[in-house]
mmCIF file of C-alpha atoms in Angstrom:
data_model
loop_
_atom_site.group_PDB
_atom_site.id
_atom_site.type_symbol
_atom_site.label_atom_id
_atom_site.label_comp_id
_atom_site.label_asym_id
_atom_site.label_seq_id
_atom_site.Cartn_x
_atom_site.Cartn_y
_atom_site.Cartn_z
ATOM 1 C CA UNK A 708 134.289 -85.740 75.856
ATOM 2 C CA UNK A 709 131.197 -86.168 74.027
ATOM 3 C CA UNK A 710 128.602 -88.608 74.974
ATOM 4 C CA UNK A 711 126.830 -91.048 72.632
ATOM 5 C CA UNK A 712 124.208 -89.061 70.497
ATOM 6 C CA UNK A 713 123.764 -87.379 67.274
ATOM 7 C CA UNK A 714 125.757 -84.434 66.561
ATOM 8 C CA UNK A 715 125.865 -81.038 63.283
ATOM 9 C CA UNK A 716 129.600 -80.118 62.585
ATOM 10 C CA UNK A 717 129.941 -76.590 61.171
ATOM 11 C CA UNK A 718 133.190 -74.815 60.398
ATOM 12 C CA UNK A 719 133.577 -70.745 60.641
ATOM 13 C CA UNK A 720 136.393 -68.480 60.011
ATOM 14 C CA UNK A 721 135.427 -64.705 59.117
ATOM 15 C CA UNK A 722 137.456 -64.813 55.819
ATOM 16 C CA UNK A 723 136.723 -68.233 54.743
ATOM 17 C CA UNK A 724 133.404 -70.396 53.534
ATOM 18 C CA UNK A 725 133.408 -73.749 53.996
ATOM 19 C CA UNK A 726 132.630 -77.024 51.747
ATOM 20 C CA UNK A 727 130.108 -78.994 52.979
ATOM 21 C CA UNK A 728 128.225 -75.923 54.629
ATOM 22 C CA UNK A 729 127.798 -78.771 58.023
ATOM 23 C CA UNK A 730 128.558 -82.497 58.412
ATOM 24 C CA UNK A 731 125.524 -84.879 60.208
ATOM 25 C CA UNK A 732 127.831 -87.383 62.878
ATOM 26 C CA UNK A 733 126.208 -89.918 64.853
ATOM 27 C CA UNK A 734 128.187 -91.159 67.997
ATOM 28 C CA UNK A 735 127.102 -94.940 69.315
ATOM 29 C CA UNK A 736 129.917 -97.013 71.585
ATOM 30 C CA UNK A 737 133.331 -95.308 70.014
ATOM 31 C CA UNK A 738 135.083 -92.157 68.083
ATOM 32 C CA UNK A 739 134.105 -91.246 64.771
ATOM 33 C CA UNK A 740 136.713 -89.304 62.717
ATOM 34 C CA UNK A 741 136.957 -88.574 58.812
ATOM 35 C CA UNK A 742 134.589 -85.800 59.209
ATOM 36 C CA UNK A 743 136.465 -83.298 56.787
ATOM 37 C CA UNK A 744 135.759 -79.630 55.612
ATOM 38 C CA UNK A 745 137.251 -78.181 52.877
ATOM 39 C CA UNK A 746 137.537 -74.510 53.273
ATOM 40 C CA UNK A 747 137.950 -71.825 50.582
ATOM 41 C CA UNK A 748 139.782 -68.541 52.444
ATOM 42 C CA UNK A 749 140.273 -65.698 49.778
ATOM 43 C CA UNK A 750 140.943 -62.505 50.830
ATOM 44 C CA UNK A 751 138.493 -60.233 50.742
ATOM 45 C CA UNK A 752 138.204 -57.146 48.971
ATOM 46 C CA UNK A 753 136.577 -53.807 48.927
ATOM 47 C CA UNK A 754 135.492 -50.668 46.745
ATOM 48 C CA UNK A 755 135.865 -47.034 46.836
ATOM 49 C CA UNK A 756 132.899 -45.239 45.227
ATOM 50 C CA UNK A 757 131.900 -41.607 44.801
ATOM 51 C CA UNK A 758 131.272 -38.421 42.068
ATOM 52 C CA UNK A 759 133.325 -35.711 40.488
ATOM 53 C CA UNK A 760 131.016 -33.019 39.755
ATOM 54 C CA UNK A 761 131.458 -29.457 37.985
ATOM 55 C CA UNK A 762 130.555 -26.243 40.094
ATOM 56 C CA UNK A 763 127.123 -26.646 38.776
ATOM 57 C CA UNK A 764 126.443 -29.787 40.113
ATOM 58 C CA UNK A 765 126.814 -31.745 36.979
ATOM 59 C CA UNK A 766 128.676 -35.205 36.225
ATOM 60 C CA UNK A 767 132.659 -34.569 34.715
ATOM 61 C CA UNK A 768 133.306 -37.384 32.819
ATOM 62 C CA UNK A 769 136.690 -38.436 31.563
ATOM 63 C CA UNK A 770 138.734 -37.764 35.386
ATOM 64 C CA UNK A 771 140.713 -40.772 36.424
ATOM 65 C CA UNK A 772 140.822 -41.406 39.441
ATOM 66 C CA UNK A 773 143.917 -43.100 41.511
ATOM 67 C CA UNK A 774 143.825 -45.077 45.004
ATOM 68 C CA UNK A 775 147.336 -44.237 45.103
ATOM 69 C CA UNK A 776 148.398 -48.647 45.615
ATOM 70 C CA UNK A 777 148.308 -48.773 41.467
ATOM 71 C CA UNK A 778 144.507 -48.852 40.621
ATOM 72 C CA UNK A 779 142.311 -46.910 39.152
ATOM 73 C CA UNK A 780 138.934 -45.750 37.799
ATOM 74 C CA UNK A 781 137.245 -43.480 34.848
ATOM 75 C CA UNK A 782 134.610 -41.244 35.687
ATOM 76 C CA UNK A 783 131.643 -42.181 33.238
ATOM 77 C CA UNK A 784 129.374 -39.645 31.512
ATOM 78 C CA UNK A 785 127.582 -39.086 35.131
ATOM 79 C CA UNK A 786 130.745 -38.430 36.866
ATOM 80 C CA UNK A 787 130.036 -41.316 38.805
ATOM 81 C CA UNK A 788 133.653 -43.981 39.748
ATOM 82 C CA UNK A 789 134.550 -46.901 41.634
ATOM 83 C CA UNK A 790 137.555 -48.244 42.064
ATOM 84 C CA UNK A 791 137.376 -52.081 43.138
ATOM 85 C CA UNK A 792 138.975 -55.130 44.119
ATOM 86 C CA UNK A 793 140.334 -53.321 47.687
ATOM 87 C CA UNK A 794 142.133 -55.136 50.258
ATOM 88 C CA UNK A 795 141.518 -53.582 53.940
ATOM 89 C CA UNK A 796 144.162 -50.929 54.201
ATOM 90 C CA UNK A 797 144.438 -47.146 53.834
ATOM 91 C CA UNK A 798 144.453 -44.958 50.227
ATOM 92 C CA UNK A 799 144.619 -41.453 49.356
ATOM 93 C CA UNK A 800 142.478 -40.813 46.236
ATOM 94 C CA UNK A 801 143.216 -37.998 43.520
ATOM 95 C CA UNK A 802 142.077 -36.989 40.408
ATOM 96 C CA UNK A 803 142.650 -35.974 36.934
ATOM 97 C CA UNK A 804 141.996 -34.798 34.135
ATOM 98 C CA UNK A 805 144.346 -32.469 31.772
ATOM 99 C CA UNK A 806 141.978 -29.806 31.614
ATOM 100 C CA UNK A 807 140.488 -29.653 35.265
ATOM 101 C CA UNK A 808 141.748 -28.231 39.051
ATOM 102 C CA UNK A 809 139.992 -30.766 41.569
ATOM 103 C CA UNK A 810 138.508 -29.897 44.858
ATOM 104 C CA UNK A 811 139.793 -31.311 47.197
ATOM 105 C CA UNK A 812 143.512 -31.876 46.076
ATOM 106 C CA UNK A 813 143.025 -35.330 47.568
ATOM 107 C CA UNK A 814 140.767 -37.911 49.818
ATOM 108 C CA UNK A 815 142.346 -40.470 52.689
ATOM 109 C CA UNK A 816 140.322 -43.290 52.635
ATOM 110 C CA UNK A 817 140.585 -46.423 54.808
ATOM 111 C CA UNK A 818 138.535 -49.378 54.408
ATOM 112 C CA UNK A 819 138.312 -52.021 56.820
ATOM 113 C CA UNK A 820 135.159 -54.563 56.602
ATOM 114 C CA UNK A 821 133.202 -52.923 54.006
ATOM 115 C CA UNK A 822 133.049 -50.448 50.832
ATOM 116 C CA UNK A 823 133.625 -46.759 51.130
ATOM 117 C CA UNK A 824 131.351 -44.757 49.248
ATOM 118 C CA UNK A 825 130.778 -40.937 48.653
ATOM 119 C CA UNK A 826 134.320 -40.245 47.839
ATOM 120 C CA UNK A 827 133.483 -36.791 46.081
ATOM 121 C CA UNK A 828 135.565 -34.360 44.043
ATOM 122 C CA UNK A 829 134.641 -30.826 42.376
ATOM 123 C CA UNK A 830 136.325 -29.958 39.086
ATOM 124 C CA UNK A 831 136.895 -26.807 37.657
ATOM 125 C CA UNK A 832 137.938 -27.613 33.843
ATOM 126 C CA UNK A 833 137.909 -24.782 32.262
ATOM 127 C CA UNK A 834 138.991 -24.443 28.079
ATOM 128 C CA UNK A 835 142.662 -23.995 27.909
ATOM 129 C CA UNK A 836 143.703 -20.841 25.821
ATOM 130 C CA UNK A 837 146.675 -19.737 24.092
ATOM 131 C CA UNK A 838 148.625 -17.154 22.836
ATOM 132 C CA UNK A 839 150.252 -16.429 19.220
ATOM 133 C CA UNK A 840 153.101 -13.650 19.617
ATOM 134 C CA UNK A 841 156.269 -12.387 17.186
ATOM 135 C CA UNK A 842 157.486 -9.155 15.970
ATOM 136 C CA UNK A 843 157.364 -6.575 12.739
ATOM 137 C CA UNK A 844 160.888 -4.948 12.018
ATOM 138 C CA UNK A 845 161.707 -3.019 9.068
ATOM 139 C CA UNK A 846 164.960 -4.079 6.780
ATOM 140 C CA UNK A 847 166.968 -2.376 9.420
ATOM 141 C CA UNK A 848 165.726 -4.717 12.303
ATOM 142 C CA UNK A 849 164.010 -1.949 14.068
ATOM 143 C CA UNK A 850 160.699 -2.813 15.156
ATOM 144 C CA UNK A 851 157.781 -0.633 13.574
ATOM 145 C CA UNK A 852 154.740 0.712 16.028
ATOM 146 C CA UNK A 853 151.198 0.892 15.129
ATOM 147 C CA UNK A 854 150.508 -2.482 12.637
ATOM 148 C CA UNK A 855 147.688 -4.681 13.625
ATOM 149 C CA UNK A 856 147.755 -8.121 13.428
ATOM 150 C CA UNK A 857 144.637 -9.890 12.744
ATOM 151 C CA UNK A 858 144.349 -14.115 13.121
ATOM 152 C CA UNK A 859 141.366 -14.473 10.850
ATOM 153 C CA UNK A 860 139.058 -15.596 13.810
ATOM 154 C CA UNK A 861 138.363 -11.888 14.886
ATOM 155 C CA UNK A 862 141.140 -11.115 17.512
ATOM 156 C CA UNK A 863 143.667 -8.390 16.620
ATOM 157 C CA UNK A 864 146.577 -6.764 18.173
ATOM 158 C CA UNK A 865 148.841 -4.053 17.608
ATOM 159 C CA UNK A 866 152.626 -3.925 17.597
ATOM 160 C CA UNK A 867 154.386 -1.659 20.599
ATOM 161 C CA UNK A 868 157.406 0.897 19.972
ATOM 162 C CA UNK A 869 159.311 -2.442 19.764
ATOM 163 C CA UNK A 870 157.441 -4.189 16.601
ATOM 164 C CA UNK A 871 156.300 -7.061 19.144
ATOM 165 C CA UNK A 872 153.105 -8.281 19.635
ATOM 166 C CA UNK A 873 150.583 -10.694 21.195
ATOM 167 C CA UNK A 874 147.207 -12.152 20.613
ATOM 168 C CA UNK A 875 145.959 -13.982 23.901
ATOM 169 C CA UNK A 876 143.137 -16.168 24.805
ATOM 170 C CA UNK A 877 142.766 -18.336 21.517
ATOM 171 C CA UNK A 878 141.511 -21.561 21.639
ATOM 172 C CA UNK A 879 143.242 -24.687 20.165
ATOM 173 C CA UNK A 880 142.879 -24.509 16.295
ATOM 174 C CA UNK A 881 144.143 -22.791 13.201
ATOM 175 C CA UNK A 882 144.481 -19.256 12.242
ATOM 176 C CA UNK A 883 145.796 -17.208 9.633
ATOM 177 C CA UNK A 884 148.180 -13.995 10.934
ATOM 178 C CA UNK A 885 147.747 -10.972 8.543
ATOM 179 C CA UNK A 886 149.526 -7.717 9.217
ATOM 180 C CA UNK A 887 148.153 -4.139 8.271
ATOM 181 C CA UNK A 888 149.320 -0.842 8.514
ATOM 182 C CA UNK A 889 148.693 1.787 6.195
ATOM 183 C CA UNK A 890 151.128 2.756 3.711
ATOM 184 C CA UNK A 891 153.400 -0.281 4.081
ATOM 185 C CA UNK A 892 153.525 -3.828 2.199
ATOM 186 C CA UNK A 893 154.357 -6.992 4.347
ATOM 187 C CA UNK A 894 156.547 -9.885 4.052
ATOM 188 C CA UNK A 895 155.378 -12.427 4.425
ATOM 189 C CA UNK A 896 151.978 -11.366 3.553
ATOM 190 C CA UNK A 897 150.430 -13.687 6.122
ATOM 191 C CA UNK A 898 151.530 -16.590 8.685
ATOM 192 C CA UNK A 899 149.401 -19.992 8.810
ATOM 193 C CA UNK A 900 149.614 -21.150 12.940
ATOM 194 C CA UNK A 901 148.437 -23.940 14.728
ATOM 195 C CA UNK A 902 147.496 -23.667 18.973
ATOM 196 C CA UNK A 903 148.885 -25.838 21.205
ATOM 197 C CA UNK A 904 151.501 -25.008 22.458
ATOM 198 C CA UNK A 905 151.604 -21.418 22.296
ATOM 199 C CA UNK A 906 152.964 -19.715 19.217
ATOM 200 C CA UNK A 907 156.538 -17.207 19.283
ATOM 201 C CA UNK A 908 158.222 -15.648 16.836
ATOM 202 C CA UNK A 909 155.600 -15.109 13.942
ATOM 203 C CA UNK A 910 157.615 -12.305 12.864
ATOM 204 C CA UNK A 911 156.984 -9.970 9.593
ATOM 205 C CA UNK A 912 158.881 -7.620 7.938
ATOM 206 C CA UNK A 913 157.538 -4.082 7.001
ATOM 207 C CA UNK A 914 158.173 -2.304 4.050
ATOM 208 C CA UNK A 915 157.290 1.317 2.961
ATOM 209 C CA UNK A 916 154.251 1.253 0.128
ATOM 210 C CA UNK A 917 155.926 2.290 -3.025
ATOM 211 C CA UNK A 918 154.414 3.055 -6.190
ATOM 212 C CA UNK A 919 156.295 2.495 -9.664
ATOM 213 C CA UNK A 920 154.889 3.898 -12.709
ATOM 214 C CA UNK A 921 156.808 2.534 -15.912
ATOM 215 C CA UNK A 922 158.294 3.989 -18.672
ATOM 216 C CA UNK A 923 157.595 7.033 -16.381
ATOM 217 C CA UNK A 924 160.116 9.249 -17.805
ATOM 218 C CA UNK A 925 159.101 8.667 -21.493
ATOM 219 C CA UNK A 926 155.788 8.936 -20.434
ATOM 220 C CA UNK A 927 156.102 12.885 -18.963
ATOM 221 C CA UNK A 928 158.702 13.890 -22.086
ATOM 222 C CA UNK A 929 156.567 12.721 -24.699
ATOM 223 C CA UNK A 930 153.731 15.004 -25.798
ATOM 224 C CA UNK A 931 150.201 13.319 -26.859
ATOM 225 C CA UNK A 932 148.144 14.555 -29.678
ATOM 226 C CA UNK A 933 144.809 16.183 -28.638
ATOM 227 C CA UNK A 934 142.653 14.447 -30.757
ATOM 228 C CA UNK A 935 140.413 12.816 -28.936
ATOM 229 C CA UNK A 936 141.380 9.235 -29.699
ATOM 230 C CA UNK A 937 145.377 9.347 -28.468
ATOM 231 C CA UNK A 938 146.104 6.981 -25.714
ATOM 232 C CA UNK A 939 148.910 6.521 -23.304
ATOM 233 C CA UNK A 940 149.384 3.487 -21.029
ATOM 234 C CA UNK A 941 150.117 4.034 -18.033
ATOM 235 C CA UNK A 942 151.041 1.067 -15.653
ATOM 236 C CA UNK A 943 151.412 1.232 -11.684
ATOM 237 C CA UNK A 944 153.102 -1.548 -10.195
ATOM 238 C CA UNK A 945 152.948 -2.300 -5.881
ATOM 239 C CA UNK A 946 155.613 -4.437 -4.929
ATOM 240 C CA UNK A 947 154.337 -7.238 -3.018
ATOM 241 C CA UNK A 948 150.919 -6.678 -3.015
ATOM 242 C CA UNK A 949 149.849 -9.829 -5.415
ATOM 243 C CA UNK A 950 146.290 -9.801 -6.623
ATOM 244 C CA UNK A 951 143.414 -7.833 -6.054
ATOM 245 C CA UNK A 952 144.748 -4.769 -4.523
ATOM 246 C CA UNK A 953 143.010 -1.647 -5.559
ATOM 247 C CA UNK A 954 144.696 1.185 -7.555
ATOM 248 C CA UNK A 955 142.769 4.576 -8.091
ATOM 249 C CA UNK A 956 144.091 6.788 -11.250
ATOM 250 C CA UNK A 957 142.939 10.149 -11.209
ATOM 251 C CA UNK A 958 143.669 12.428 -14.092
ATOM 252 C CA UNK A 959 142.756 16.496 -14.271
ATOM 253 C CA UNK A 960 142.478 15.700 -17.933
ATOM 254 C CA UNK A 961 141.607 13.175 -20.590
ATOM 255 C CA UNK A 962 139.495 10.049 -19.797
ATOM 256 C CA UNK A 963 140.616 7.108 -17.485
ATOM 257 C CA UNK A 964 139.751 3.497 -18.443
ATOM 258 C CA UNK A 965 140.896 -0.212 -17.706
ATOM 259 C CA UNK A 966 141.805 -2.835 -20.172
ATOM 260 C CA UNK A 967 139.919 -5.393 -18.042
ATOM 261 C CA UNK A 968 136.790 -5.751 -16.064
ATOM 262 C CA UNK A 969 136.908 -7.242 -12.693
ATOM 263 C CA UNK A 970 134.333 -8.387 -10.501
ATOM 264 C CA UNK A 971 134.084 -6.768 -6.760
ATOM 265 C CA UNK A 972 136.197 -4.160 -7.362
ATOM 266 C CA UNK A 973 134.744 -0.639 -7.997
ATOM 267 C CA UNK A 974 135.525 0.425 -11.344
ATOM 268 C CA UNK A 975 134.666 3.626 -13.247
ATOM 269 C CA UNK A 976 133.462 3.161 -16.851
ATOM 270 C CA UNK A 977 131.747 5.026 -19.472
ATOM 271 C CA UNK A 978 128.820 7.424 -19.114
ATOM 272 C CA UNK A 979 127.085 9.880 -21.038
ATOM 273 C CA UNK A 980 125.274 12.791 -20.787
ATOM 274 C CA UNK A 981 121.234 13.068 -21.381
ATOM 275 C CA UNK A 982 122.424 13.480 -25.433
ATOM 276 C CA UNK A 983 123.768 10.205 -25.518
ATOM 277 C CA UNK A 984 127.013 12.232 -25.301
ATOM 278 C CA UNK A 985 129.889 10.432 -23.681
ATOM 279 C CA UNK A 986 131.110 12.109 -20.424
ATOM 280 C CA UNK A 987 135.036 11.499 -19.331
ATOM 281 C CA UNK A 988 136.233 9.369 -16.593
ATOM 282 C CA UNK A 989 138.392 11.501 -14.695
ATOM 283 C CA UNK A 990 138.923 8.632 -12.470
ATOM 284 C CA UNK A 991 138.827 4.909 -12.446
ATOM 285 C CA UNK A 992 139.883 1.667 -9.795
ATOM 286 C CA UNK A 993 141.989 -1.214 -10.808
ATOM 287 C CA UNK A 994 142.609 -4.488 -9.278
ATOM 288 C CA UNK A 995 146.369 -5.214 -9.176
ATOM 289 C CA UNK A 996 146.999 -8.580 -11.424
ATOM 290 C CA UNK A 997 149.352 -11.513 -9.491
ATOM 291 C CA UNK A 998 152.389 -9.289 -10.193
ATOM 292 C CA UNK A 999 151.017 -6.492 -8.177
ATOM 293 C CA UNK A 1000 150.359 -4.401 -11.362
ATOM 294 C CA UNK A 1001 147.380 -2.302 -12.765
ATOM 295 C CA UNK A 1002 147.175 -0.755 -15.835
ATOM 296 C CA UNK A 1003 145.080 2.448 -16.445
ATOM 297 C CA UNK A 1004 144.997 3.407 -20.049
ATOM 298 C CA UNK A 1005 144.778 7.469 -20.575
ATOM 299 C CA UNK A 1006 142.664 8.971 -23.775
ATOM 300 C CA UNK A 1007 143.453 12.339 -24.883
ATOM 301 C CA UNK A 1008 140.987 15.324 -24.838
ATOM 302 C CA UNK A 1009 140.157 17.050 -28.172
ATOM 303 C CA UNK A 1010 141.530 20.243 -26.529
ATOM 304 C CA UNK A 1011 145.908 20.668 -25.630
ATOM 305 C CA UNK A 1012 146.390 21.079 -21.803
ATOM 306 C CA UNK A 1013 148.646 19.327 -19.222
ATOM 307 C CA UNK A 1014 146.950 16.235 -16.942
ATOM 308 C CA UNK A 1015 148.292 15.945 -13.872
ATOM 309 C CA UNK A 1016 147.491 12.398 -12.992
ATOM 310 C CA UNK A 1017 147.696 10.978 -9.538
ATOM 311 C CA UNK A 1018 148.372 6.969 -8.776
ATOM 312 C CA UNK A 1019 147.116 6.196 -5.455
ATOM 313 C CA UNK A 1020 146.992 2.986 -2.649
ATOM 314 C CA UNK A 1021 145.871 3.533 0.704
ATOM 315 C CA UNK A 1022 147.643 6.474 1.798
ATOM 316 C CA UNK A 1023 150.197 6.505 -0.506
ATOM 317 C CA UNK A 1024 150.422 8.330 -3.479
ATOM 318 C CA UNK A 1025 152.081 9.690 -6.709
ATOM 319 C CA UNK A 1026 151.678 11.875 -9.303
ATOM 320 C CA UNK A 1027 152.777 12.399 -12.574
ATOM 321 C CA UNK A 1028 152.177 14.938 -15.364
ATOM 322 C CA UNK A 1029 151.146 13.923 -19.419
ATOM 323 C CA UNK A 1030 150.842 16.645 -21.936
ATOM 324 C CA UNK A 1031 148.350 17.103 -24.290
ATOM 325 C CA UNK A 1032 149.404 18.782 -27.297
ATOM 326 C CA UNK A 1033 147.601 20.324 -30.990
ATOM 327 C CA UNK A 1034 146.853 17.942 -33.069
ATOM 328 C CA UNK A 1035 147.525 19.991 -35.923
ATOM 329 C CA UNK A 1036 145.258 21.529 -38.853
ATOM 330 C CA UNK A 1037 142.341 18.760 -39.427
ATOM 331 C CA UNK A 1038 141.337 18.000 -43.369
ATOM 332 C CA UNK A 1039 138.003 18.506 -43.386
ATOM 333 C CA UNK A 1040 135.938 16.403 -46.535
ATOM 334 C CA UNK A 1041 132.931 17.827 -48.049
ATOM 335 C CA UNK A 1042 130.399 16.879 -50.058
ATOM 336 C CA UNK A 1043 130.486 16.843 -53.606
ATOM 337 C CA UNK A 1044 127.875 18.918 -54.816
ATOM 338 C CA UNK A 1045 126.916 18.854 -58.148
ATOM 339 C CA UNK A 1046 125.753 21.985 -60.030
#
């Protein structure tokens, strides 16, 4: 129905673009055909955009972020997503991250000519803690009240009537479990733990102090000269103590010395008087060696008496008694004099 003329052919479909973009025809005296378009009719496709923020208004990065048809997006350091290459249809957005609670739970989006944007979450992704927990029983089983527990980061707690115990709000990482309690030795002596998950059943068992002195019984029945230069050795042993636990020896008589110096531990030596006299040590402090021994070596007076010495850890104590006896007559030497 077209009369003779000159005529632009364009082709249009909303989803489609066309190759040539128009086509010139010319009609004269009959019809003209061969005027072809190829068209190119992809589907088109959409984003969803928006921000996951922290109560403070600053970018979370690290949340993914699901359309809930199998894609997905990572917030960058901003906080900032998009999640791209949409078809028209609806989605219901959520987020997460192992650490975080989001606000809302979840968006419904639905896109129908164009990107969605400001598609916004709040996170609340707070540090995770976690808890170490176990129990102190004697040999009998029974749990023992009253020893602290201390992780080596600063946190403590103390066992209940039942032995058990639990130190809360630790972060991921590695600590060290030591118990205490006055008077007692431990077994093990510490725990090494790792958080995550949360850490059960770092049990110890307790053990009353005790104190062992050897060779006790010879060392009350036999008698020491008084002479001034006599010595008895006297060794105190702590079962499962190890190294570097400090032993005081007292003694109401005689002077107290060590057969070894050690460094950071308080130990008695000798002093003297304004004379240049020397003055006895009526008490000294040993380290225990790795066997849980120190060794304390006694020096008689020049005068007989009884010492009562006293062996003591902590709160724990015992005492003993050494006698001092005479000597005997002394020979004296004098000076050849000649007359």
């Amino acid at each position: 129905g077209l009369a003779a003329g000159d005529y632009t052919l364009t082709a249009a479909r909303t989803d489609c673009s066309f190759i040539p973009p128009s086509l010139a025809v010319t009609i004269t005296s009959a019809d003209v055909s061969g005027q072809d378009f190829t068209a190119d009719c992809s589907v088109p496709t959409f984003s969803i955009s928006g921000q996951v923020t922290d109560d403070s208004g600053d970018g979370v990065a690290g949340v993914t972020i699901a359309d809930g048809a199998g894609n997905t997006a990572t917030t960058g350091s901003d906080g900032t997503y998009t999640v791209s290459g949409l078809a028209a249809g609806d989605y219901t957005l959520t987020a997460a991250r192992t650490d975080c609670s989001f606000i809302p739970p979840s968006l419904a989006v639905t896109i129908t000519s164009a990107d969605v944007s400001g598609q916004d979450f709040t996170a609340d992704c707070s540090v995770p803690t976690f808890s170490i927990s176990g129990q102190v029983t004697d040999d009998s089983g029974d749990g023992v009240a009253g020893v602290t527990i201390a992780d080596g980061a600063g946190n403590t707690a103390t066992t209940g009537n039942d032995g058990t115990y639990t130190i809360s709000g630790l972060a991921a990482g590695d600590y060290t479990l030591t118990p205490s309690k006055d008077g007692y030795t431990f077994a093990p002596a510490s725990r090494s733990v790792s958080v995550p998950p949360h850490a059960s059943g770092q049990d110890f068992t307790a053990e009353p102090l005790l104190i062992t002195i050897a060779n006790l019984s010879s060392i009350e029945s036999t008698p020491i000269p008084a002479d001034g230069v006599s010595t008895v050795s006297i060794t105190a042993t702590v079962p499962n103590q190890g190294s570097g636990t400090a032993i005081v020896f007292d003694t109401t008589l005689g002077t107290l010395n060590s057969t070894t110096t050690h460094l950071g531990l308080a130990q008695s030596g000798p002093t003297f008087n304004e004379n240049g006299e020397a003055v006895a040590n009526s008490s000294v402090t040993i380290p225990t060696n790795e066997n849980g021994e120190a060794v304390a070596i006694l020096t008689a007076p020049d005068t007989p008496g009884v010492a009562t010495v006293t062996v003591t850890i902590g709160s724990v104590s015992q005492s003993f008694q050494v006698r001092f006896v005479d000597a005997g007559p002394k020979t004296v030497y004098l000076p050849l004099v000649r007359r």
